[in-house]
Coordinates of C-alpha atoms in Angstrom, one line a residue:
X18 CA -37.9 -37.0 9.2
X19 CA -37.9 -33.1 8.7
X20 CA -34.0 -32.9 9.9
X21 CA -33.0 -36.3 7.4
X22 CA -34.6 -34.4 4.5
X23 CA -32.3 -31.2 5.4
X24 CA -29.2 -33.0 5.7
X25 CA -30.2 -35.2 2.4
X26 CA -30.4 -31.7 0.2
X27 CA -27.6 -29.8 2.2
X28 CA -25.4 -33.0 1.3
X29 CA -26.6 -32.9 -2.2
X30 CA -24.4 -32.9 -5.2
X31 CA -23.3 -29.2 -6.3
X32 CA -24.8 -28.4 -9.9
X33 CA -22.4 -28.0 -13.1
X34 CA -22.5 -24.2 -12.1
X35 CA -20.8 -25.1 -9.1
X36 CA -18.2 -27.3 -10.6
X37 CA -17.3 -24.1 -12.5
X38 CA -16.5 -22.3 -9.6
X39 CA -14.4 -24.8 -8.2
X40 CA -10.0 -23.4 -8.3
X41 CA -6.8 -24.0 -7.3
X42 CA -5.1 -22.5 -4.8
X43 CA -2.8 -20.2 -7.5
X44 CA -5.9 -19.3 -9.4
X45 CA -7.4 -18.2 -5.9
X46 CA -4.0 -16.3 -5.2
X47 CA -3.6 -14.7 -8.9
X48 CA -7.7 -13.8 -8.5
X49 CA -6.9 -12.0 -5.3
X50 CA -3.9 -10.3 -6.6
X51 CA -6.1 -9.3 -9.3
X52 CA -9.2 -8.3 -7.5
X53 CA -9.3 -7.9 -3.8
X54 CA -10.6 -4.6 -3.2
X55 CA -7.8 -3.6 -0.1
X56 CA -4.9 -4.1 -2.9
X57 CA -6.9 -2.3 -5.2
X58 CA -7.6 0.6 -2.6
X59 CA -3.6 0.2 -1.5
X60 CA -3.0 0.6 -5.4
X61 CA -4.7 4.1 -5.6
X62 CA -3.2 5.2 -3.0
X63 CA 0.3 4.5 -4.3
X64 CA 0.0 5.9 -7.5
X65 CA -1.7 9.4 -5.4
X66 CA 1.7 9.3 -3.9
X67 CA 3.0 8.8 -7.7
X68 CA 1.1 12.2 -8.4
X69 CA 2.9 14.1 -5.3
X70 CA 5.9 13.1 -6.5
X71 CA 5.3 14.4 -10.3
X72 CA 3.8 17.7 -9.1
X73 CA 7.2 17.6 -7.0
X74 CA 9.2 18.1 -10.6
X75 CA 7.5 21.8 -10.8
X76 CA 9.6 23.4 -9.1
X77 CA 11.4 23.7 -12.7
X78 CA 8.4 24.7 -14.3
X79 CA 9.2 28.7 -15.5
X80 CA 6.9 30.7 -14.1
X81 CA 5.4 33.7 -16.7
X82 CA 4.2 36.3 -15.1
X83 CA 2.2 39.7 -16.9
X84 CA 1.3 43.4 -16.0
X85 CA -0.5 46.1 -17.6
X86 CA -1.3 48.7 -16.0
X87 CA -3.4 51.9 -16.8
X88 CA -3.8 55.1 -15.0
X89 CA -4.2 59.0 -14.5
X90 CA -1.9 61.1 -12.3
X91 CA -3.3 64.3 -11.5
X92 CA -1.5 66.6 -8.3
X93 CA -1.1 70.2 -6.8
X94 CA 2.4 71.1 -6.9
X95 CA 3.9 73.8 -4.7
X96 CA 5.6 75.9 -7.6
X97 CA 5.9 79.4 -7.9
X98 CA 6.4 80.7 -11.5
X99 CA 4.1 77.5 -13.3
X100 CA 0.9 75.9 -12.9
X101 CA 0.1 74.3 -9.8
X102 CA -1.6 71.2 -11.2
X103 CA 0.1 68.3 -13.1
X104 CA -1.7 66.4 -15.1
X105 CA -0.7 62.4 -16.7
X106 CA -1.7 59.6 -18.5
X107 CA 0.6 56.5 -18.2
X108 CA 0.7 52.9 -19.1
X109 CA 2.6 50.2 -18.0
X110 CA 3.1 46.7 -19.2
X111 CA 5.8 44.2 -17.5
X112 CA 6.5 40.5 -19.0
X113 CA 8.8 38.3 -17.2
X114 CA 9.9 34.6 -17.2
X115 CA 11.8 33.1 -14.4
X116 CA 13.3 29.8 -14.3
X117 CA 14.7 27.8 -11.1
X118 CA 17.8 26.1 -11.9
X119 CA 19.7 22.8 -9.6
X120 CA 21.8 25.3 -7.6
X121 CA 19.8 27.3 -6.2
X122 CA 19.5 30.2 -8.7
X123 CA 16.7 32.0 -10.4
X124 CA 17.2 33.3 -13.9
X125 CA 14.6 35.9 -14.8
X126 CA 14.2 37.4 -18.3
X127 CA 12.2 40.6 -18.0
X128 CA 10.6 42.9 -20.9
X129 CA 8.9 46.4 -19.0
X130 CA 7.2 49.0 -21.3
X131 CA 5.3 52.2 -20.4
X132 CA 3.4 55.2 -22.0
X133 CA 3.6 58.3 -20.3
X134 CA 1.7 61.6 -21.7
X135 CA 1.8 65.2 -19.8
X136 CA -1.1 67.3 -20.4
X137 CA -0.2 69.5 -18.2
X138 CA 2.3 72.6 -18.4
X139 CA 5.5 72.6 -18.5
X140 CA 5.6 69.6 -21.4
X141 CA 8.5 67.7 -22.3
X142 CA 10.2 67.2 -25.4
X143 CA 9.6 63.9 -26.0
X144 CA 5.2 63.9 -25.5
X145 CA 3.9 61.3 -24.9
X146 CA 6.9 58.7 -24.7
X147 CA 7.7 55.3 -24.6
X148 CA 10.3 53.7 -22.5
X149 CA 11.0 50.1 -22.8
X150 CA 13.4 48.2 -20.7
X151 CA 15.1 44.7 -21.3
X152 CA 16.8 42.7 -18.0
X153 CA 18.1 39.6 -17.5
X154 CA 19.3 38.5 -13.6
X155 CA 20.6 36.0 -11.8
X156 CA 20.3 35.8 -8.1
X157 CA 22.3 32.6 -7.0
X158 CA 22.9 31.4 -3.0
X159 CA 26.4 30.9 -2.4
X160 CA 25.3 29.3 1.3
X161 CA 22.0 29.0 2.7
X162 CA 20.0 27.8 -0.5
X163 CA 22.4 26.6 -2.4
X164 CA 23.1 23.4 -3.8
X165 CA 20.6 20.4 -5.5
X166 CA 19.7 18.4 -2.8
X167 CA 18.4 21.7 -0.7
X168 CA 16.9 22.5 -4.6
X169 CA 15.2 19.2 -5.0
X170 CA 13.5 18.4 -1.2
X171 CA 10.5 18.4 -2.4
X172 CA 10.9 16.0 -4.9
X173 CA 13.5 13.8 -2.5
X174 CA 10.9 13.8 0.4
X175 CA 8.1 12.9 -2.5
X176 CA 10.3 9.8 -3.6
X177 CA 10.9 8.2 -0.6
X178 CA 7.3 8.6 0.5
X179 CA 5.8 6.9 -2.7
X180 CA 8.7 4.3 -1.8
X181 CA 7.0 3.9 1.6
X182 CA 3.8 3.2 -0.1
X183 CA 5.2 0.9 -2.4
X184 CA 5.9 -1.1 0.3
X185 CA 2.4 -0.6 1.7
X186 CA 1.3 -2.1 -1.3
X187 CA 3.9 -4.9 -0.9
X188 CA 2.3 -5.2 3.0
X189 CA -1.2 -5.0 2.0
X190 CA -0.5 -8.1 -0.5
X191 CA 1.7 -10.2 2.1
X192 CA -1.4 -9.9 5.0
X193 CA -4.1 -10.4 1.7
X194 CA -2.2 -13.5 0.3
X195 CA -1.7 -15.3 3.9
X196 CA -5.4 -14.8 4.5
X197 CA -6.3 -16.5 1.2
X198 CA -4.1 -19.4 1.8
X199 CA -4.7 -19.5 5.6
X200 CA -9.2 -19.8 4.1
X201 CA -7.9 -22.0 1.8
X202 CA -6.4 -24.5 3.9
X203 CA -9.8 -24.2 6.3
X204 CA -11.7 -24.4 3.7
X205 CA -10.1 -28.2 2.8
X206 CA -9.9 -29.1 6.5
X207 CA -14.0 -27.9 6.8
X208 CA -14.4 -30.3 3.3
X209 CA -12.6 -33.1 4.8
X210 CA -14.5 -32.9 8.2
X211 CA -17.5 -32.8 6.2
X212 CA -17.1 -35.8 4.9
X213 CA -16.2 -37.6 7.6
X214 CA -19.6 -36.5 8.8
X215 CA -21.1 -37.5 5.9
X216 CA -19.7 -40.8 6.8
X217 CA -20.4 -40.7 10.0
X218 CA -24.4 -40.7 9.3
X219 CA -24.3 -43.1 6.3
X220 CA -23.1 -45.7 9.4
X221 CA -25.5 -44.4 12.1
X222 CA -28.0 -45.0 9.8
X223 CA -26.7 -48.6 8.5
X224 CA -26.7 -49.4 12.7
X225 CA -30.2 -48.4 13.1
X226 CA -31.3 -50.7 10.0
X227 CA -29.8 -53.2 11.2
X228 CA -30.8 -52.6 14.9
X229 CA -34.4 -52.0 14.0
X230 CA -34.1 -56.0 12.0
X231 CA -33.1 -57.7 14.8
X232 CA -35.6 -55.6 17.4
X233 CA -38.2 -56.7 15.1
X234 CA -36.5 -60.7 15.4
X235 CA -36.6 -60.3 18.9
X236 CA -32.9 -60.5 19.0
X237 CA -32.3 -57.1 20.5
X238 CA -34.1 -55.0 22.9
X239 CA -35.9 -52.0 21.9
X240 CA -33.4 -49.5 23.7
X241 CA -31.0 -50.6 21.5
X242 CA -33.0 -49.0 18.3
X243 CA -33.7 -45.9 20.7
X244 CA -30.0 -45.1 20.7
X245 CA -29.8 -45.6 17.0
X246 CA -31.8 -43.7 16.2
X247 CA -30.7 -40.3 19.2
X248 CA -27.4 -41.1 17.8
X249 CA -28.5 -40.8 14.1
X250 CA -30.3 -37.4 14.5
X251 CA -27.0 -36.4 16.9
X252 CA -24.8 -36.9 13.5
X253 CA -27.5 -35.0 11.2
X254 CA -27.4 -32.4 14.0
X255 CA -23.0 -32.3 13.3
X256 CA -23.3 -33.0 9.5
X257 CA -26.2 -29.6 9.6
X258 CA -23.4 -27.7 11.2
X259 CA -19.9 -28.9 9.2
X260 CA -22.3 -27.8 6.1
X261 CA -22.5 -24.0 7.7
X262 CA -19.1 -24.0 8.7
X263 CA -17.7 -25.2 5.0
X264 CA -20.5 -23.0 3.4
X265 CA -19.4 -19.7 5.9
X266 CA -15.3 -20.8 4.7
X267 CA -16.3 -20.4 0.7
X268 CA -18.0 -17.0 1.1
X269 CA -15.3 -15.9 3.0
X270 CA -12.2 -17.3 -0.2
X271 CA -15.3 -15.3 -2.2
X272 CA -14.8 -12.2 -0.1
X273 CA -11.3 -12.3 -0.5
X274 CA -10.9 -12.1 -4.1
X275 CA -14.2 -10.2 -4.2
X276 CA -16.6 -12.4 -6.3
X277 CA -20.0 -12.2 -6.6
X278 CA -20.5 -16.0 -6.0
X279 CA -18.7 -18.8 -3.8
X280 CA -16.0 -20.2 -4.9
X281 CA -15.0 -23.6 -4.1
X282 CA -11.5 -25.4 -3.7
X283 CA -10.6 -28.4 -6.2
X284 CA -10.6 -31.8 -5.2
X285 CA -7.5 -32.5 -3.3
X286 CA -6.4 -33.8 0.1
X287 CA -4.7 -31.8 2.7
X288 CA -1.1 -32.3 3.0
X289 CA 2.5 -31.2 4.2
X290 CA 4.3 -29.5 0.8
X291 CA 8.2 -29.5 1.3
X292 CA 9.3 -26.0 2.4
X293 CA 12.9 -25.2 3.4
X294 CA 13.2 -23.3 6.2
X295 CA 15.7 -22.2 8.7
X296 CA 16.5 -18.7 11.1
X297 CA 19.5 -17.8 9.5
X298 CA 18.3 -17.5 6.1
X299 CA 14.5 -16.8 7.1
X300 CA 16.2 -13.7 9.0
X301 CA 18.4 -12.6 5.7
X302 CA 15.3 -12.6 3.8
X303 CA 13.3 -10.6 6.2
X304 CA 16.0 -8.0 6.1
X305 CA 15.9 -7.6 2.5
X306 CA 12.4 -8.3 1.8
X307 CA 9.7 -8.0 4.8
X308 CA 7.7 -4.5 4.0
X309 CA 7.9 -3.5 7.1
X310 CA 11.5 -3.4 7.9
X311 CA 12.0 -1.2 3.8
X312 CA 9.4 1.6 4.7
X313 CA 11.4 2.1 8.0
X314 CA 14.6 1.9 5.8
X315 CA 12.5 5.0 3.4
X316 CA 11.6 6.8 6.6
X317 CA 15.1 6.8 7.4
X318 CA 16.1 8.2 4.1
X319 CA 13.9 10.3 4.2
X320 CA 15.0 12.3 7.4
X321 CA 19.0 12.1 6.2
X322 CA 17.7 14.2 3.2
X323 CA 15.4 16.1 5.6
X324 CA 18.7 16.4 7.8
X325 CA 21.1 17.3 5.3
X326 CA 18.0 20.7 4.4
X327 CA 18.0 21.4 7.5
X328 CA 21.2 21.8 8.2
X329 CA 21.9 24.1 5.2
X330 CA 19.1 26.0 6.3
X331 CA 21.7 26.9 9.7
X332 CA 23.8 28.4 7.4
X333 CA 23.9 32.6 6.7
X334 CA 21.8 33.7 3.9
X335 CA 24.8 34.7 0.8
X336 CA 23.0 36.0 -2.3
X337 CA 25.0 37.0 -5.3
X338 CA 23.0 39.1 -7.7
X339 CA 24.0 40.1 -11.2
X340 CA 22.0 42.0 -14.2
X341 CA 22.2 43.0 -17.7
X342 CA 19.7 45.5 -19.2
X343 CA 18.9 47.9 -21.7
X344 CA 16.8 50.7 -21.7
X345 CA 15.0 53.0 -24.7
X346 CA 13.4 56.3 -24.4
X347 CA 11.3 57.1 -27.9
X348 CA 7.9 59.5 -29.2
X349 CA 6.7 56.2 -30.6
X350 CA 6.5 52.4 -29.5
X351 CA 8.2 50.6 -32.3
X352 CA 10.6 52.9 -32.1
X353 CA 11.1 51.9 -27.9
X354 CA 11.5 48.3 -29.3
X355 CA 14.4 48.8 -31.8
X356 CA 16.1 51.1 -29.0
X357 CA 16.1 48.1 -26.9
X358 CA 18.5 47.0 -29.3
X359 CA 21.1 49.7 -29.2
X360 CA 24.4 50.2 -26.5
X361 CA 23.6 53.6 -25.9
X362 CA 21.4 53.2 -22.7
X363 CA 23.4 49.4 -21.2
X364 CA 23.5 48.8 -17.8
X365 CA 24.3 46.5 -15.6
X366 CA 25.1 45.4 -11.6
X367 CA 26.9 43.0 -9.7
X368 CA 26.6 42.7 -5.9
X369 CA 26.5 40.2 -3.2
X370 CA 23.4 40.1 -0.1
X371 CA 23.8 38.8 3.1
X372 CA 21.6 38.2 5.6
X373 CA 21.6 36.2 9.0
X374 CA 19.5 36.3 12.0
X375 CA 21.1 36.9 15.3
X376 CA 20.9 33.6 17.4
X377 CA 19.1 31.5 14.7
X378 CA 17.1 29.2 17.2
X379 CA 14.4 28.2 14.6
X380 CA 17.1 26.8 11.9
X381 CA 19.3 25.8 14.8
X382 CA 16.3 24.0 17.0
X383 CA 14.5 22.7 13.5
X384 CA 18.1 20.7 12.8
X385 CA 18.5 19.5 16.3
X386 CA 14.9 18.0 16.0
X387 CA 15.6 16.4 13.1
X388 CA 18.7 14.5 13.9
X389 CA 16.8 13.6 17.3
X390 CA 14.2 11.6 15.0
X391 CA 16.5 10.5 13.1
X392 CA 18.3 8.7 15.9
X393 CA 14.8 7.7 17.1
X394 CA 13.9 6.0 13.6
X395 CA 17.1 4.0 13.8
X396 CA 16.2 2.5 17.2
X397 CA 12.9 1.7 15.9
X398 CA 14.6 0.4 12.9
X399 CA 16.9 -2.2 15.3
X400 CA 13.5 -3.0 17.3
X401 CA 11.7 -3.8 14.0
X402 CA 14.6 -6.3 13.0
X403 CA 14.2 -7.7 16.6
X404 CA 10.6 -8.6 16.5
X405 CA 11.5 -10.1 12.5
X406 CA 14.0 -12.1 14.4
X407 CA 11.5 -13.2 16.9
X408 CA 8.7 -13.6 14.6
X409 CA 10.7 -16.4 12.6
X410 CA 11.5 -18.1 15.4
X411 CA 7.7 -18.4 16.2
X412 CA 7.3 -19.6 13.0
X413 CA 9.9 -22.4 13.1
X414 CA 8.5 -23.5 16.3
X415 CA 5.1 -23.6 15.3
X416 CA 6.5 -25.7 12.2
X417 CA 7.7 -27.7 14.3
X418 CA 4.6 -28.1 16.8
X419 CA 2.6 -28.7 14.1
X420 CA 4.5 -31.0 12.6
X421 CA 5.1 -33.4 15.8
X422 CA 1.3 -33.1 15.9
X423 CA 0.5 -34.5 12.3
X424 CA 2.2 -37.5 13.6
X425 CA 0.5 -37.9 16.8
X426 CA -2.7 -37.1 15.7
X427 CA -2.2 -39.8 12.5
X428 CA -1.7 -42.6 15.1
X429 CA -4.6 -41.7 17.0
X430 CA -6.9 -41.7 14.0
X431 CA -5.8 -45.0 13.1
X432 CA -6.1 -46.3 16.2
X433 CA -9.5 -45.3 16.2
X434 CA -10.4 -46.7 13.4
X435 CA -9.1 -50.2 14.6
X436 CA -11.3 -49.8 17.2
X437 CA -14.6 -49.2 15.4
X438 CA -13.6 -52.1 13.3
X439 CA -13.2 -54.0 16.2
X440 CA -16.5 -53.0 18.0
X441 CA -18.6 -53.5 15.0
X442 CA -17.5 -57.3 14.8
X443 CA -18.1 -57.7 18.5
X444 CA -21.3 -55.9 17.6
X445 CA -22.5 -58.5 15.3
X446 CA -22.1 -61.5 17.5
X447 CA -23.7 -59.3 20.4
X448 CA -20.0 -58.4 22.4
X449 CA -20.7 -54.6 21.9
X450 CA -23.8 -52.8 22.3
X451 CA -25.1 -49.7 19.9
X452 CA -23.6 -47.0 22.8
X453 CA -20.1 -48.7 22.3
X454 CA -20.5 -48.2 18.7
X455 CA -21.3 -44.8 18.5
X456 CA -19.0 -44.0 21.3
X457 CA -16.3 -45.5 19.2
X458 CA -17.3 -43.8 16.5
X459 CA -17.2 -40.2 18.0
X460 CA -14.2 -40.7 18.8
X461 CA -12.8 -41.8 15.1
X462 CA -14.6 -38.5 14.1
X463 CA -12.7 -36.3 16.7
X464 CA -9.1 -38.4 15.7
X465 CA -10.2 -37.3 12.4
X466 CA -10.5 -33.6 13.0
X467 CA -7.5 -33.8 14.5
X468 CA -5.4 -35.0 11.9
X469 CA -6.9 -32.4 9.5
X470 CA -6.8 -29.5 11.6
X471 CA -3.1 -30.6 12.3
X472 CA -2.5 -30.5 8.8
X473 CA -4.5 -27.4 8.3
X474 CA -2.7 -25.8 10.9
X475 CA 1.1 -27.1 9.8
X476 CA 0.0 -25.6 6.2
X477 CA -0.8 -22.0 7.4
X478 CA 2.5 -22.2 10.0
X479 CA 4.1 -22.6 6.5
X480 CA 2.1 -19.6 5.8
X481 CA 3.1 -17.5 8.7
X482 CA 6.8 -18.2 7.8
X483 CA 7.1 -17.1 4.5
X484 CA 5.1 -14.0 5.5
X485 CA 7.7 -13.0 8.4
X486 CA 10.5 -13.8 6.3
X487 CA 9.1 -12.2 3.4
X488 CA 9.4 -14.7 1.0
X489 CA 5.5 -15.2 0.4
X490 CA 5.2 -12.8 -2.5
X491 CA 8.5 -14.9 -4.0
X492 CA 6.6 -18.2 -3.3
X493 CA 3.5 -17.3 -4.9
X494 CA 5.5 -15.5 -7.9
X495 CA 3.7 -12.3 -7.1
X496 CA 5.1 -9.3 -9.1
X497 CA 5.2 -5.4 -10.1
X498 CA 3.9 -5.9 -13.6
X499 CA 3.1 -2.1 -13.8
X500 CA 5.3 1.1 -13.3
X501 CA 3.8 3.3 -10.3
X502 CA 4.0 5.9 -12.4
X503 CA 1.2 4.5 -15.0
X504 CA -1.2 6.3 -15.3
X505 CA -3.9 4.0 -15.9
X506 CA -5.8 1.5 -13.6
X507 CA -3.9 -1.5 -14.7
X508 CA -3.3 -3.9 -11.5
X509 CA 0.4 -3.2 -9.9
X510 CA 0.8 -6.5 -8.6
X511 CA 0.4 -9.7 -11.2
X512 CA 1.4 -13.9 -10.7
X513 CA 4.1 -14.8 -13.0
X514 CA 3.0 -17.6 -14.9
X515 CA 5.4 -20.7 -14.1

């Protein structure tokens, strides 16, 4: 009596706070998009790659740089007809502003000052005096250094790594989104089976009503209701545990779009949607669109950039250098300024520097590496599109499997149902006994779980196609609504609305 009360409240009707919770399989999807917390994690960590490649961009920052300096000079001098001690005061002050430019070069604009004050004899004329200086220069690689690509690594190599996570992201959402639908479609094959158990009880129980009437007319004997009855609390027994298994499938569609509460498919029947599929255009997708197959087309990138560096870097070191200055020698400091402006004290300089070291093994060795991984990301790259290859034709087969057993498994379930129907009339004029019946019966309840686990399973085959072909996010309209480079905590990934 305990285990019917169980079953009777475990079987019970769900509350209008359930029927709230109840979605569709695109709501389930768009909720996952939305809240799953691995895309959401995956989502940080792209736009951290984001923030690399934006801190990549300083190297154009100008970099200000300021001195002042302030000291005493005091020293024995060897001198015969003066005093043996000098005695200074100085100051110094230095300003400068350099700026990195594509090529390779560095302009620097440079403002140096000083104070100098001899106390001290023998004294200058000019006590104490100012000297200002004004320079511009421009040290530009002609070889080794030079050019934008060698310039800009930083920010190439941060580009094609938040590239690579982008299609993390894109990875994280294609193994997220077959999950869902993969629960989903267990979730309506554990519903179904359900209630076929349901059923299942509501006619053990009608065979032990009517098998405890006619023990009571004498019509049966007693053993008869004794098998009833074991093979009423057997179904309670399977209905107790279909209710767990459905129960442990909702918290698990709640885990994956990370709700508080269960969530619960609508009302609907399990059945085989119309996909077109085929290997040569499954593969032609997976080329252009599986995750996997684009970060290993970044890495790829990546090392050609790294390649092209490190090949410059073999290169000798030709620096040509060039400078324009002015300098100004006054008693005062205002006066040091305006000199600054005058072509009486104008220099300037021109040279080139070179510089290369004998034997060069560490550019030399650092190239050779790098074209060696280069060549090994490219076989990778051919084995990756091998396995894509393979991976489709899995999936066909298993299509195809799955497909063959929908149809076998429909005839077997309606053959077993002819055969309860059948056993339940000879039942009733005493041809059958109650162990036929329920025999019969277990075995329209196993032809039923396999019709819905064939469909279940032909359903997430579908799945596991669009996933290696890379169509899935295209099925389920799942797009970038958001630049990476947002700086905000908007959701990358969003579900077109149809």
């Amino acid at each position: 009596m305990v285990l019917t009360w169980m079953v009777f409240l475990l079987a019970a009707p769900t509350a209008d706070a359930e029927e709230s919770r109840r979605v569709d399989l695109r709501t389930l999807v768009r909720l996952a998009v939305e809240n799953n917390l691995e895309i959401q994690a995956q989502t940080y960590e792209t736009r951290a790659e984001d923030a690399v490649l934006r801190a990549a961009y300083g190297v154009y920052d100008p970099r200000a740089e300021a001195a002042w300096i302030e000291g005493r000079r005091r020293e024995q001098l060897n001198l015969q007809f003066f005093d043996a001690l000098s005695d200074s005061n100085y100051r110094r002050y230095d300003l400068s502003l350099t700026q990195k430019i594509p090529t390779g070069a560095d302009l620097i604009a440079q403002w140096r000052g000083g104070r100098d004050q001899i106390n001290s004899f023998p004294r200058p004329d000019i006590n104490p005096a100012y000297a200002g200086e004004l320079r511009f220069s421009l040290v530009q690689p002609l070889l080794r250094d030079f050019g934008r690509t060698v310039t800009e690594r930083e920010i190439l190599f941060a580009a094609k790594d938040r590239e690579a996570s982008v299609q993390d992201l894109r990875e994280r959402a294609f193994e997220v989104i077959a999950e869902v639908r993969h629960a989903w479609f267990d979730a309506l094959r554990l519903r179904e089976d359900l209630e076929h158990r349901r059923a299942s009880v509501a006619l053990a129980k009608r065979i032990l009503q009517e098998n405890q009437a006619r023990v009571d007319a004498g019509v049966l004997p007693p053993i008869e209701n004794l098998e009833a009855e074991v093979g009423l609390r057997q179904r309670e027994r399977d209905l107790l545990d279909a209710q767990r298994a459905y129960l442990d499938s909702l918290d698990q569609l709640a885990l994956l779009i990370n709700s508080p509460w269960p969530v619960e498919p609508i009302e609907m029947a399990l059945g085989q949607p119309g996909v077109q599929y085929d290997e040569v255009s499954g593969y032609a997708a997976a080329v252009e669109k599986r995750p996997d197959l684009l970060r290993q087309l970044r890495r790829i990138e990546r090392l050609d950039v790294e390649s092209r560096v490190a090949r410059n870097q073999t290169l000798p070191s030709v620096d040509v250098q060039a400078s324009y200055a002015r300098l100004s020698l006054e008693d005062e400091f205002t006066q040091s300024l305006d000199g600054l402006t005058s072509d009486d004290l104008e220099n300037w300089e021109i040279g080139v520097r070179l510089s290369y070291p004998l034997g060069n093994r560490a550019a030399r060795n650092t190239f050779q590496r790098v074209e060696l991984l280069r060549k090994s990301e490219h076989a990778r790259l051919a084995q990756l599109k091998d396995q894509a290859r393979r991976d489709i034709r899995a999936a066909l087969r298993l299509i195809d499997v799955s497909a063959k057993k929908i149809e076998a498994s429909r005839s077997g379930r309606l053959l077993a149902e002819e055969k309860l129907r059948t056993l339940l009339k000879r039942k009733e004029v005493g041809l059958a006994t109650t162990r036929d019946v329920l025999e019969g019966e277990d075995d329209l309840a196993a032809a039923r779980f396999d019709e819905t686990a064939a469909l279940a399973d032909y359903n997430k085959a579908i799945t596991d196609y669009l996933r290696v072909s890379g169509l899935l996010l295209d099925a389920e309209r799942i797009r970038f609504v958001a630049p990476v480079s947002a700086r905000s905590d908007r959701p990358l990934l969003g579900v077109d609305t149809p």
